[in-house]
């Protein structure tokens, strides 16, 4: 039954992952900018451009998931639905992040446009928060899927998004040769360590909370994660790659090479986290749903018999002239 | 006016005639069912075992999560309470399939849209009853206006203490069951 319920596939998981990563990369960069950190001038152009591109790729994945791709604009016509609101916010965010990034490149005519940059930083942070938070709210709305209904889902998604966003910023800062600047060191040190630790605690608490909530589908979901079909992705991806190894790497210092390895492992872990959480949201069973047994052949035979019966009835009623 | 259905599970013999009649009425492909019939049980302790059949159409919820969640407005509730899908507006995002707690929505690969039971509104508009109600050989299905306190369906729901499936989810279904 679980297999038949997998309506959200890898593309949707990819979208949720990339959107949260892009949003959080922007929040980190704009935060550095608004607090007057000197490194912002050196990294923000590329970091926020990457945030826009990453989120844009996420939007593309979402569009690929639609069967009517040319009608993608309809998804933005009903802001009262969380998915509609998310799509509108995502489009606005990509535009804001892109224009914001241009204020850091000196070949752009309006460079450095400090006033515009400040306004866009604030607007972008607001859009990014909505973008990072809405998937948790959207899934939480699904009734009868206890695994997504926990109140801890939104904080967990936000912390996971923050972890992926910081990893993205670290990667780009290292490529730009800024891995050893004080702000980047602090980000990759205490801030990332703290976020990873909080994520580990929230994750364990969430799984235990859902498992003990009493809802049968919640228990089924946690079992699938810990011991069933999702266990490889969870243990190797989320736990080992996304949490344990990056935390262990703190024992070996903070060289740029280690930072890159840590960031890549974290991103793999965060992508697995989104896959696992989307696929685990199984529906509350209906009585007898495990026993669906009529084969297609039986169905076809029954259809023929019924058709024949109707013909007989028609002949009987109208003497074959119906 | 709110159309609704009552299914007497103590009468249903699990013949699947409603499933097939629905497939023929709506020209569905083999394997696509807008009205599944589930076999519940046998449960209990030998020799006191019980089993029954449970037909599951769309519940035409009053507080329908599929309608709230649809980002294009393709899924909507008609004035008479029937939840339908506008084929022109549906983009096949499948979010409604995730929102529906009853698993009654199906993705049509050929059309690229989501489909489900529409309570045969085209027949209702012609003064007929839904095909499944007409076809049921043991008259296990009753159909009528849930807003009319004098209707047969409302009387039966009260008299037989009928209930919807997963009432605790608060979707206020328009399909009631008399459980055996
Ligand atoms: S049963 Fe599902 S598809 Fe039908 S109205 Fe309720 S939520 Fe929507
Ligand atoms: S698949 Fe169609 S009906 Fe369902 S939510 Fe998407 S647009 Fe709406």
Short mmCIF file of C-alpha atoms and ligand atoms in Angstrom, two decimals:
data_model
loop_
_atom_site.label_atom_id
_atom_site.label_comp_id
_atom_site.label_asym_id
_atom_site.label_seq_id
_atom_site.Cartn_x
_atom_site.Cartn_y
_atom_site.Cartn_z
CA UNK A 1 0.00 0.00 0.00
CA UNK A 2 2.85 2.38 0.85
CA UNK A 3 4.13 2.14 -2.75
CA UNK A 4 0.79 3.19 -4.18
CA UNK A 5 0.75 6.21 -1.90
CA UNK A 6 4.00 7.74 -3.11
CA UNK A 7 2.60 10.71 -4.95
CA UNK A 8 5.52 12.99 -4.11
CA UNK A 9 8.58 11.67 -5.89
CA UNK A 10 12.25 12.61 -6.10
CA UNK A 11 11.50 15.77 -8.09
CA UNK A 12 9.34 17.23 -5.31
CA UNK A 13 11.95 16.25 -2.72
CA UNK A 14 14.59 17.95 -4.87
CA UNK A 15 12.45 21.06 -5.05
CA UNK A 16 11.92 21.22 -1.28
CA UNK A 17 15.65 20.70 -0.71
CA UNK A 18 16.83 23.30 -3.22
CA UNK A 19 14.24 25.91 -2.23
CA UNK A 20 15.15 25.64 1.45
CA UNK A 21 18.87 25.72 0.65
CA UNK A 22 18.56 28.78 -1.61
CA UNK A 23 16.36 30.61 0.90
CA UNK A 24 18.71 29.98 3.80
CA UNK A 25 21.83 30.88 1.76
CA UNK A 26 20.20 34.23 1.12
CA UNK A 27 19.28 34.75 4.77
CA UNK A 28 22.87 34.08 5.87
CA UNK A 29 24.35 36.38 3.21
CA UNK A 30 21.83 39.19 3.74
CA UNK A 31 22.34 38.85 7.51
CA UNK A 32 26.09 39.39 7.08
CA UNK A 33 25.35 42.39 4.85
CA UNK A 34 22.82 44.03 7.18
CA UNK A 35 25.12 43.63 10.19
CA UNK A 36 27.89 45.41 8.27
CA UNK A 37 30.25 42.44 8.04
CA UNK A 38 33.11 43.18 5.64
CA UNK A 39 33.10 39.71 4.10
CA UNK A 40 29.62 40.37 2.68
CA UNK A 41 31.13 42.67 0.05
CA UNK A 42 33.43 39.81 -1.07
CA UNK A 43 31.05 36.85 -1.13
CA UNK A 44 27.44 38.10 -1.28
CA UNK A 45 27.28 38.63 -5.04
CA UNK A 46 28.09 35.02 -5.82
CA UNK A 47 26.32 33.53 -2.80
CA UNK A 48 23.00 35.24 -3.54
CA UNK A 49 23.32 34.63 -7.28
CA UNK A 50 23.79 30.94 -6.42
CA UNK A 51 20.77 31.16 -4.08
CA UNK A 52 18.65 32.47 -6.97
CA UNK A 53 19.95 29.80 -9.36
CA UNK A 54 19.52 26.95 -6.86
CA UNK A 55 15.94 28.04 -6.09
CA UNK A 56 15.28 28.51 -9.80
CA UNK A 57 16.42 24.94 -10.48
CA UNK A 58 14.07 23.83 -7.69
CA UNK A 59 11.22 25.70 -9.41
CA UNK A 60 12.15 23.97 -12.64
CA UNK A 61 11.92 20.57 -10.95
CA UNK A 62 8.47 21.50 -9.68
CA UNK A 63 7.43 22.47 -13.20
CA UNK A 64 8.80 19.19 -14.61
CA UNK A 65 6.64 17.37 -12.04
CA UNK A 66 3.49 18.97 -13.51
CA UNK A 67 1.87 17.07 -16.34
CA UNK A 68 0.60 20.31 -17.93
CA UNK A 69 3.89 22.19 -17.95
CA UNK A 70 2.74 25.03 -20.18
CA UNK A 71 0.00 25.83 -17.67
CA UNK A 72 2.49 26.22 -14.78
CA UNK A 73 1.30 29.82 -14.23
CA UNK A 74 -2.06 28.50 -12.97
CA UNK A 75 -0.25 27.27 -9.84
CA UNK A 76 0.10 30.93 -8.84
CA UNK A 77 -3.57 31.83 -9.27
CA UNK A 78 -4.85 30.76 -5.84
CA UNK A 79 -2.77 32.31 -3.03
CA UNK A 80 -5.22 31.01 -0.43
CA UNK A 81 -3.74 27.54 -0.99
CA UNK A 82 -0.35 27.04 0.63
CA UNK A 83 1.10 25.64 -2.57
CA UNK A 84 -0.10 28.71 -4.48
CA UNK A 85 1.37 31.00 -1.84
CA UNK A 86 4.65 29.07 -1.95
CA UNK A 87 4.89 29.33 -5.74
CA UNK A 88 4.25 33.08 -5.70
CA UNK A 89 6.81 33.58 -2.93
CA UNK A 90 9.33 31.44 -4.75
CA UNK A 91 9.03 33.50 -7.94
CA UNK A 92 9.33 36.74 -5.97
CA UNK A 93 12.33 35.37 -4.06
CA UNK A 94 14.23 34.36 -7.20
CA UNK A 95 13.70 37.83 -8.68
CA UNK A 96 14.73 39.62 -5.45
CA UNK A 97 17.80 37.43 -4.90
CA UNK A 98 18.91 37.93 -8.50
CA UNK A 99 18.57 41.74 -8.46
CA UNK A 100 20.19 41.88 -5.01
CA UNK A 101 23.19 39.88 -6.28
CA UNK A 102 23.72 42.34 -9.13
CA UNK A 103 24.41 45.15 -6.65
CA UNK A 104 27.71 43.42 -5.78
CA UNK A 105 29.24 43.29 -9.27
CA UNK A 106 31.08 46.46 -10.33
CA UNK A 107 30.37 45.98 -14.06
CA UNK A 108 26.64 46.45 -13.38
CA UNK A 109 25.61 50.10 -14.05
CA UNK A 110 23.73 50.55 -10.74
CA UNK A 111 26.56 49.08 -8.60
CA UNK A 112 26.73 49.45 -5.56
CA UNK A 113 23.18 50.87 -5.06
CA UNK A 114 23.43 50.67 -1.27
CA UNK A 115 19.88 51.90 -0.63
CA UNK A 116 18.31 49.37 -3.03
CA UNK A 117 20.58 46.65 -1.64
CA UNK A 118 19.33 47.22 1.92
CA UNK A 119 15.67 47.18 0.86
CA UNK A 120 16.16 44.01 -1.19
CA UNK A 121 18.03 42.34 1.68
CA UNK A 122 15.04 42.87 3.99
CA UNK A 123 12.43 41.88 1.36
CA UNK A 124 14.51 38.85 0.40
CA UNK A 125 14.80 37.69 4.02
CA UNK A 126 11.00 37.91 4.43
CA UNK A 127 10.41 35.94 1.20
CA UNK A 128 13.11 33.42 2.17
CA UNK A 129 11.53 32.76 5.58
CA UNK A 130 8.15 32.08 3.94
CA UNK A 131 9.83 29.88 1.32
CA UNK A 132 11.69 27.85 3.94
CA UNK A 133 8.67 27.50 6.26
CA UNK A 134 5.78 26.79 3.89
CA UNK A 135 6.67 23.19 2.91
CA UNK A 136 6.34 22.16 6.56
CA UNK A 137 3.00 23.98 6.85
CA UNK A 138 1.81 22.51 3.54
CA UNK A 139 2.59 18.94 4.57
CA UNK A 140 1.20 19.58 8.05
CA UNK A 141 -2.17 20.41 6.44
CA UNK A 142 -2.57 16.87 5.03
CA UNK A 143 -5.14 15.23 7.28
CA UNK A 144 -4.74 11.60 8.23
CA UNK A 145 -0.98 11.61 7.63
CA UNK A 146 0.25 11.72 11.20
CA UNK A 147 3.89 11.68 10.20
CA UNK A 148 3.53 15.19 8.78
CA UNK A 149 1.11 16.48 11.39
CA UNK A 150 3.60 16.91 14.24
CA UNK A 151 4.05 20.48 15.51
CA UNK A 152 7.81 19.98 15.33
CA UNK A 153 7.84 19.61 11.55
CA UNK A 154 8.23 23.31 10.69
CA UNK A 155 11.11 23.92 13.17
CA UNK A 156 12.82 20.75 11.96
CA UNK A 157 12.47 21.81 8.31
CA UNK A 158 13.77 25.29 9.18
CA UNK A 159 16.85 23.96 10.99
CA UNK A 160 17.52 21.47 8.21
CA UNK A 161 17.18 24.31 5.69
CA UNK A 162 19.59 26.43 7.77
CA UNK A 163 22.15 23.61 7.79
CA UNK A 164 21.97 23.24 3.99
CA UNK A 165 22.08 27.04 3.52
CA UNK A 166 25.20 27.37 5.68
CA UNK A 167 26.83 24.47 3.82
CA UNK A 168 26.10 26.26 0.53
CA UNK A 169 27.60 29.53 1.80
CA UNK A 170 30.71 27.67 3.06
CA UNK A 171 31.22 25.99 -0.29
CA UNK A 172 31.05 29.24 -2.24
CA UNK A 173 33.16 31.16 0.29
CA UNK A 174 35.86 28.49 0.01
CA UNK A 175 35.78 28.63 -3.79
CA UNK A 176 36.17 32.44 -3.52
CA UNK A 177 39.17 32.01 -1.20
CA UNK A 178 37.37 33.36 1.87
CA UNK A 179 37.33 30.14 3.91
CA UNK A 180 39.62 31.60 6.57
CA UNK A 181 37.88 34.97 7.00
CA UNK A 182 36.61 35.35 10.61
CA UNK A 183 32.89 35.47 9.73
CA UNK A 184 33.11 32.37 7.52
CA UNK A 185 35.16 30.54 10.17
CA UNK A 186 32.50 31.37 12.78
CA UNK A 187 29.76 30.21 10.40
CA UNK A 188 31.48 26.88 9.71
CA UNK A 189 32.48 26.53 13.35
CA UNK A 190 30.09 27.23 16.20
CA UNK A 191 27.06 28.22 14.12
CA UNK A 192 27.05 25.12 11.90
CA UNK A 193 27.97 22.84 14.79
CA UNK A 194 25.10 24.27 16.85
CA UNK A 195 22.62 23.85 13.97
CA UNK A 196 23.73 20.24 13.38
CA UNK A 197 23.35 19.44 17.07
CA UNK A 198 19.90 21.06 17.23
CA UNK A 199 18.87 19.18 14.09
CA UNK A 200 19.96 15.86 15.60
CA UNK A 201 17.95 16.53 18.76
CA UNK A 202 14.86 17.75 16.88
CA UNK A 203 15.01 14.80 14.49
CA UNK A 204 15.24 12.21 17.26
CA UNK A 205 12.49 13.99 19.21
CA UNK A 206 10.24 14.18 16.15
CA UNK A 207 10.56 10.48 15.30
CA UNK A 208 9.95 9.46 18.91
CA UNK A 209 7.01 11.86 19.22
CA UNK A 210 5.28 10.55 16.09
CA UNK A 211 5.95 6.94 17.02
CA UNK A 212 4.36 7.36 20.42
CA UNK A 213 1.46 9.55 19.18
CA UNK A 214 -0.82 6.54 18.86
CA UNK A 215 -1.67 7.04 15.17
CA UNK A 216 -1.14 3.78 13.27
CA UNK A 217 0.12 5.52 10.13
CA UNK A 218 2.65 7.48 12.21
CA UNK A 219 4.03 4.27 13.65
CA UNK A 220 4.16 2.71 10.17
CA UNK A 221 6.08 5.74 8.89
CA UNK A 222 8.69 5.66 11.66
CA UNK A 223 9.09 1.89 11.24
CA UNK A 224 9.71 2.38 7.51
CA UNK A 225 12.34 5.00 8.33
CA UNK A 226 14.17 3.10 11.04
CA UNK A 227 13.88 -0.46 9.79
CA UNK A 228 11.95 -0.59 6.54
CA UNK A 229 12.07 0.68 2.97
CA UNK A 230 13.52 4.10 3.87
CA UNK A 231 16.13 2.90 6.35
CA UNK A 232 19.14 2.93 3.97
CA UNK A 233 18.44 6.53 2.93
CA UNK A 234 17.86 7.51 6.56
CA UNK A 235 20.82 5.82 8.26
CA UNK A 236 23.44 6.31 5.54
CA UNK A 237 22.17 9.57 4.10
CA UNK A 238 20.57 11.56 6.90
CA UNK A 239 22.45 10.21 9.92
CA UNK A 240 25.90 9.16 8.71
CA UNK A 241 26.48 11.61 5.86
CA UNK A 242 24.39 14.52 7.11
CA UNK A 243 25.11 14.44 10.82
CA UNK A 244 27.63 11.97 12.28
CA UNK A 245 30.58 12.39 9.88
CA UNK A 246 30.33 16.22 9.68
CA UNK A 247 30.22 16.39 13.49
CA UNK A 248 33.21 14.03 13.75
CA UNK A 249 35.17 16.13 11.26
CA UNK A 250 35.20 18.95 13.81
CA UNK A 251 37.86 16.89 15.64
CA UNK A 252 40.25 17.38 12.71
CA UNK A 253 40.29 21.18 12.49
CA UNK A 254 38.85 23.59 9.93
CA UNK A 255 41.07 23.52 6.85
CA UNK A 256 39.39 24.60 3.58
CA UNK A 257 39.57 21.01 2.25
CA UNK A 258 37.77 19.69 5.33
CA UNK A 259 35.18 22.46 5.06
CA UNK A 260 34.41 21.46 1.47
CA UNK A 261 34.09 17.76 2.39
CA UNK A 262 31.87 18.63 5.36
CA UNK A 263 29.65 20.89 3.24
CA UNK A 264 29.22 18.27 0.49
CA UNK A 265 28.36 15.54 3.01
CA UNK A 266 25.87 17.84 4.71
CA UNK A 267 24.16 18.65 1.41
CA UNK A 268 23.85 14.93 0.60
CA UNK A 269 22.36 14.40 4.07
CA UNK A 270 19.88 17.26 3.65
CA UNK A 271 18.73 15.97 0.24
CA UNK A 272 18.18 12.51 1.77
CA UNK A 273 16.31 14.12 4.67
CA UNK A 274 13.78 15.69 2.28
CA UNK A 275 13.33 12.41 0.37
CA UNK A 276 12.79 10.42 3.56
CA UNK A 277 10.34 12.93 5.05
CA UNK A 278 8.29 13.18 1.87
CA UNK A 279 8.07 9.44 1.29
CA UNK A 280 7.31 8.60 4.91
CA UNK A 281 4.05 10.57 4.98
CA UNK A 282 1.74 7.58 4.51
CA UNK A 283 -2.03 7.88 4.79
CA UNK A 284 -4.21 6.44 7.54
CA UNK A 285 -5.47 3.08 6.25
CA UNK A 286 -9.09 2.46 5.46
CA UNK A 287 -10.54 -0.73 6.91
CA UNK A 288 -9.61 -3.63 4.60
CA UNK A 289 -7.25 -1.60 2.42
CA UNK A 290 -4.59 -4.27 2.78
CA UNK A 291 -6.90 -6.82 1.11
CA UNK A 292 -7.57 -5.26 -2.29
CA UNK A 293 -7.63 -8.36 -4.35
CA UNK A 294 -9.57 -8.13 -7.64
CA UNK A 295 -7.22 -8.60 -10.61
CA UNK A 296 -7.57 -6.70 -13.86
CA UNK A 297 -8.71 -9.95 -15.59
CA UNK A 298 -11.47 -10.48 -13.03
CA UNK A 299 -12.50 -6.87 -13.45
CA UNK A 300 -12.66 -7.26 -17.26
CA UNK A 301 -14.74 -10.43 -16.97
CA UNK A 302 -17.13 -8.77 -14.60
CA UNK A 303 -17.41 -5.80 -16.95
CA UNK A 304 -18.33 -8.08 -19.87
CA UNK A 305 -20.93 -9.90 -17.79
CA UNK A 306 -22.50 -6.63 -16.69
CA UNK A 307 -22.55 -5.28 -20.25
CA UNK A 308 -24.27 -8.51 -21.41
CA UNK A 309 -26.81 -8.24 -18.59
CA UNK A 310 -27.66 -4.67 -19.58
CA UNK A 311 -28.10 -5.77 -23.22
CA UNK A 312 -30.48 -8.54 -22.09
CA UNK A 313 -32.40 -6.06 -19.98
CA UNK A 314 -32.63 -3.65 -22.91
CA UNK A 315 -33.88 -6.41 -25.23
CA UNK A 316 -36.43 -7.45 -22.65
CA UNK A 317 -37.64 -3.89 -22.10
CA UNK A 318 -37.63 -2.58 -25.67
CA UNK A 319 -37.66 -5.79 -27.70
CA UNK A 320 -34.28 -5.01 -29.23
CA UNK A 321 -35.36 -1.61 -30.65
CA UNK A 322 -33.85 0.50 -27.78
CA UNK B 1 -29.31 21.19 -0.98
CA UNK B 2 -26.45 18.80 -0.38
CA UNK B 3 -26.32 15.50 -2.22
CA UNK B 4 -25.21 12.55 -0.11
CA UNK B 5 -25.10 8.78 -0.07
CA UNK B 6 -25.70 6.10 2.50
CA UNK B 7 -24.23 2.62 2.09
CA UNK B 8 -25.60 -0.25 4.12
CA UNK B 9 -22.61 -2.50 4.74
CA UNK B 10 -24.76 -5.25 6.22
CA UNK B 11 -26.39 -5.57 2.78
CA UNK B 12 -23.34 -5.19 0.53
CA UNK B 13 -22.25 -8.59 -0.82
CA UNK B 14 -19.00 -7.38 -2.42
CA UNK B 15 -20.10 -8.20 -5.98
CA UNK B 16 -18.19 -5.16 -7.42
CA UNK B 17 -21.08 -4.35 -9.76
CA UNK B 18 -20.92 -0.71 -8.60
CA UNK B 19 -17.18 -0.53 -9.34
CA UNK B 20 -17.63 -1.87 -12.86
CA UNK B 21 -20.79 0.13 -13.57
CA UNK B 22 -18.88 3.26 -12.56
CA UNK B 23 -16.00 2.30 -14.87
CA UNK B 24 -18.42 1.84 -17.75
CA UNK B 25 -20.40 5.02 -17.04
CA UNK B 26 -17.24 7.13 -17.00
CA UNK B 27 -15.33 5.07 -19.59
CA UNK B 28 -12.45 4.41 -17.21
CA UNK B 29 -9.48 2.28 -18.09
CA UNK B 30 -9.16 -1.18 -16.60
CA UNK B 31 -7.60 -0.92 -13.20
CA UNK B 32 -8.81 2.65 -12.66
CA UNK B 33 -11.48 2.68 -10.00
CA UNK B 34 -13.43 5.64 -8.74
CA UNK B 35 -15.29 3.30 -6.42
CA UNK B 36 -13.18 0.61 -4.79
CA UNK B 37 -14.80 -2.18 -2.79
CA UNK B 38 -12.58 -3.30 0.07
CA UNK B 39 -12.93 -6.56 1.93
CA UNK B 40 -12.67 -6.01 5.66
CA UNK B 41 -11.71 -8.97 7.78
CA UNK B 42 -12.26 -11.69 8.61
CA UNK B 43 -11.59 -10.48 12.11
CA UNK B 44 -12.56 -11.70 15.57
CA UNK B 45 -11.78 -14.98 17.27
CA UNK B 46 -12.56 -18.36 15.69
CA UNK B 47 -15.37 -19.44 15.39
CA UNK B 48 -16.89 -15.96 15.87
CA UNK B 49 -15.39 -14.37 12.77
CA UNK B 50 -16.83 -11.39 10.88
CA UNK B 51 -16.11 -9.97 7.45
CA UNK B 52 -17.84 -7.31 5.39
CA UNK B 53 -17.35 -5.28 2.22
CA UNK B 54 -16.66 -1.57 2.17
CA UNK B 55 -17.31 0.44 -1.03
CA UNK B 56 -15.21 3.64 -1.07
CA UNK B 57 -16.24 6.43 -3.46
CA UNK B 58 -15.24 10.10 -3.04
CA UNK B 59 -16.80 11.31 0.19
CA UNK B 60 -17.66 14.77 -1.26
CA UNK B 61 -16.41 16.34 1.95
CA UNK B 62 -17.96 19.61 3.09
CA UNK B 63 -14.59 20.69 4.46
CA UNK B 64 -12.60 19.15 1.60
CA UNK B 65 -8.81 19.26 1.99
CA UNK B 66 -8.43 18.54 -1.73
CA UNK B 67 -10.32 21.75 -2.56
CA UNK B 68 -8.40 23.87 -0.04
CA UNK B 69 -5.04 22.51 -1.17
CA UNK B 70 -5.53 22.72 -4.96
CA UNK B 71 -3.30 25.61 -6.10
CA UNK B 72 -5.16 26.27 -9.36
CA UNK B 73 -8.76 26.15 -8.18
CA UNK B 74 -9.36 23.14 -10.46
CA UNK B 75 -10.87 21.19 -7.57
CA UNK B 76 -14.00 22.90 -6.31
CA UNK B 77 -17.30 22.28 -4.58
CA UNK B 78 -20.51 22.82 -6.50
CA UNK B 79 -23.54 24.50 -4.92
CA UNK B 80 -25.06 21.06 -4.38
CA UNK B 81 -22.01 19.87 -2.42
CA UNK B 82 -20.48 17.71 -5.14
CA UNK B 83 -16.68 18.07 -5.35
CA UNK B 84 -15.55 18.14 -8.98
CA UNK B 85 -12.39 18.82 -11.00
CA UNK B 86 -12.17 21.34 -13.83
CA UNK B 87 -10.11 19.48 -16.47
CA UNK B 88 -9.01 22.74 -18.08
CA UNK B 89 -7.52 24.08 -14.87
CA UNK B 90 -5.94 20.88 -13.51
CA UNK B 91 -2.18 20.91 -14.12
CA UNK B 92 -1.57 17.44 -12.69
CA UNK B 93 0.45 18.55 -9.67
CA UNK B 94 -1.17 15.69 -7.70
CA UNK B 95 -1.21 17.69 -4.49
CA UNK B 96 -4.90 16.85 -4.04
CA UNK B 97 -3.97 13.14 -4.03
CA UNK B 98 -1.77 13.84 -1.04
CA UNK B 99 -4.40 16.00 0.66
CA UNK B 100 -7.27 13.52 0.31
CA UNK B 101 -7.30 11.30 3.40
CA UNK B 102 -9.44 8.66 1.69
CA UNK B 103 -7.17 7.86 -1.26
CA UNK B 104 -9.99 8.20 -3.80
CA UNK B 105 -8.22 10.38 -6.36
CA UNK B 106 -6.50 8.84 -9.38
CA UNK B 107 -3.97 10.22 -11.79
CA UNK B 108 -4.94 9.69 -15.42
CA UNK B 109 -1.65 9.25 -17.30
CA UNK B 110 -3.22 9.81 -20.72
CA UNK B 111 -5.04 13.01 -19.85
CA UNK B 112 -2.37 14.24 -17.40
CA UNK B 113 -4.99 15.19 -14.85
CA UNK B 114 -6.40 13.85 -11.59
CA UNK B 115 -9.86 12.27 -11.63
CA UNK B 116 -12.32 10.84 -9.13
CA UNK B 117 -15.99 10.04 -8.45
CA UNK B 118 -18.20 12.97 -9.44
CA UNK B 119 -21.38 11.47 -8.00
CA UNK B 120 -22.59 11.20 -11.63
CA UNK B 121 -23.65 14.85 -11.62
CA UNK B 122 -24.40 14.56 -15.34
CA UNK B 123 -27.08 11.96 -14.47
CA UNK B 124 -28.35 13.98 -11.51
CA UNK B 125 -28.81 16.98 -13.80
CA UNK B 126 -31.05 14.69 -15.93
CA UNK B 127 -33.08 13.61 -12.93
CA UNK B 128 -31.41 10.18 -12.62
CA UNK B 129 -29.52 8.70 -9.66
CA UNK B 130 -25.80 7.84 -9.76
CA UNK B 131 -25.01 4.71 -11.77
CA UNK B 132 -23.69 2.81 -8.70
CA UNK B 133 -26.95 3.41 -6.83
CA UNK B 134 -28.99 2.22 -9.82
CA UNK B 135 -26.79 -0.84 -10.36
CA UNK B 136 -26.47 -2.22 -6.83
CA UNK B 137 -28.39 -5.55 -6.99
CA UNK B 138 -29.13 -5.64 -3.26
CA UNK B 139 -30.10 -1.97 -2.86
CA UNK B 140 -27.31 -1.31 -0.41
CA UNK B 141 -26.98 2.29 -1.59
CA UNK B 142 -29.34 5.16 -0.81
CA UNK B 143 -29.08 8.59 -2.31
CA UNK B 144 -30.67 11.92 -1.48
CA UNK B 145 -30.53 15.42 -0.07
CA UNK B 146 -28.74 15.59 3.27
CA UNK B 147 -30.13 19.08 3.88
CA UNK B 148 -33.74 17.86 3.66
CA UNK B 149 -34.78 16.56 7.11
CA UNK B 150 -37.70 14.71 5.48
CA UNK B 151 -35.61 12.79 2.96
CA UNK B 152 -35.34 8.99 3.18
CA UNK B 153 -31.54 9.19 3.48
CA UNK B 154 -31.67 11.52 6.49
CA UNK B 155 -34.27 9.29 8.18
CA UNK B 156 -32.12 6.22 7.60
CA UNK B 157 -28.92 7.92 8.81
CA UNK B 158 -30.69 8.82 12.07
CA UNK B 159 -32.55 5.53 12.49
CA UNK B 160 -29.57 3.29 11.76
CA UNK B 161 -27.02 5.53 13.48
CA UNK B 162 -24.96 5.75 10.30
CA UNK B 163 -21.52 7.33 10.37
CA UNK B 164 -18.91 8.52 7.88
CA UNK B 165 -15.46 6.93 7.56
CA UNK B 166 -12.70 8.49 9.65
CA UNK B 167 -15.08 11.02 11.14
CA UNK B 168 -12.26 12.15 13.45
CA UNK B 169 -10.49 13.85 10.54
CA UNK B 170 -13.19 16.50 10.45
CA UNK B 171 -13.70 16.59 6.69
CA UNK B 172 -17.51 16.25 7.09
CA UNK B 173 -18.09 13.60 4.39
CA UNK B 174 -21.39 13.34 2.52
CA UNK B 175 -21.10 9.53 2.36
CA UNK B 176 -22.41 7.65 5.38
CA UNK B 177 -22.20 3.97 6.27
CA UNK B 178 -24.38 1.62 8.23
CA UNK B 179 -21.70 -0.57 9.77
CA UNK B 180 -22.57 -4.26 10.32
S1 LIG C 1 -12.94 12.20 -0.25
FE1 LIG C 1 -10.99 13.10 -0.88
S2 LIG C 1 -11.35 13.75 -3.00
FE2 LIG C 1 -13.36 13.42 -2.09
S3 LIG C 1 -13.95 15.46 -1.34
FE3 LIG C 1 -12.99 14.37 0.40
S4 LIG C 1 -10.86 15.02 0.29
FE4 LIG C 1 -11.74 15.53 -1.69
S1 LIG C 2 -3.68 17.77 -9.62
FE1 LIG C 2 -5.17 19.18 -10.50
S2 LIG C 2 -6.96 19.10 -9.15
FE2 LIG C 2 -5.21 18.19 -8.04
S3 LIG C 2 -4.33 19.89 -6.85
FE3 LIG C 2 -3.20 19.80 -8.78
S4 LIG C 2 -4.28 21.21 -10.14
FE4 LIG C 2 -5.66 20.80 -8.40
#
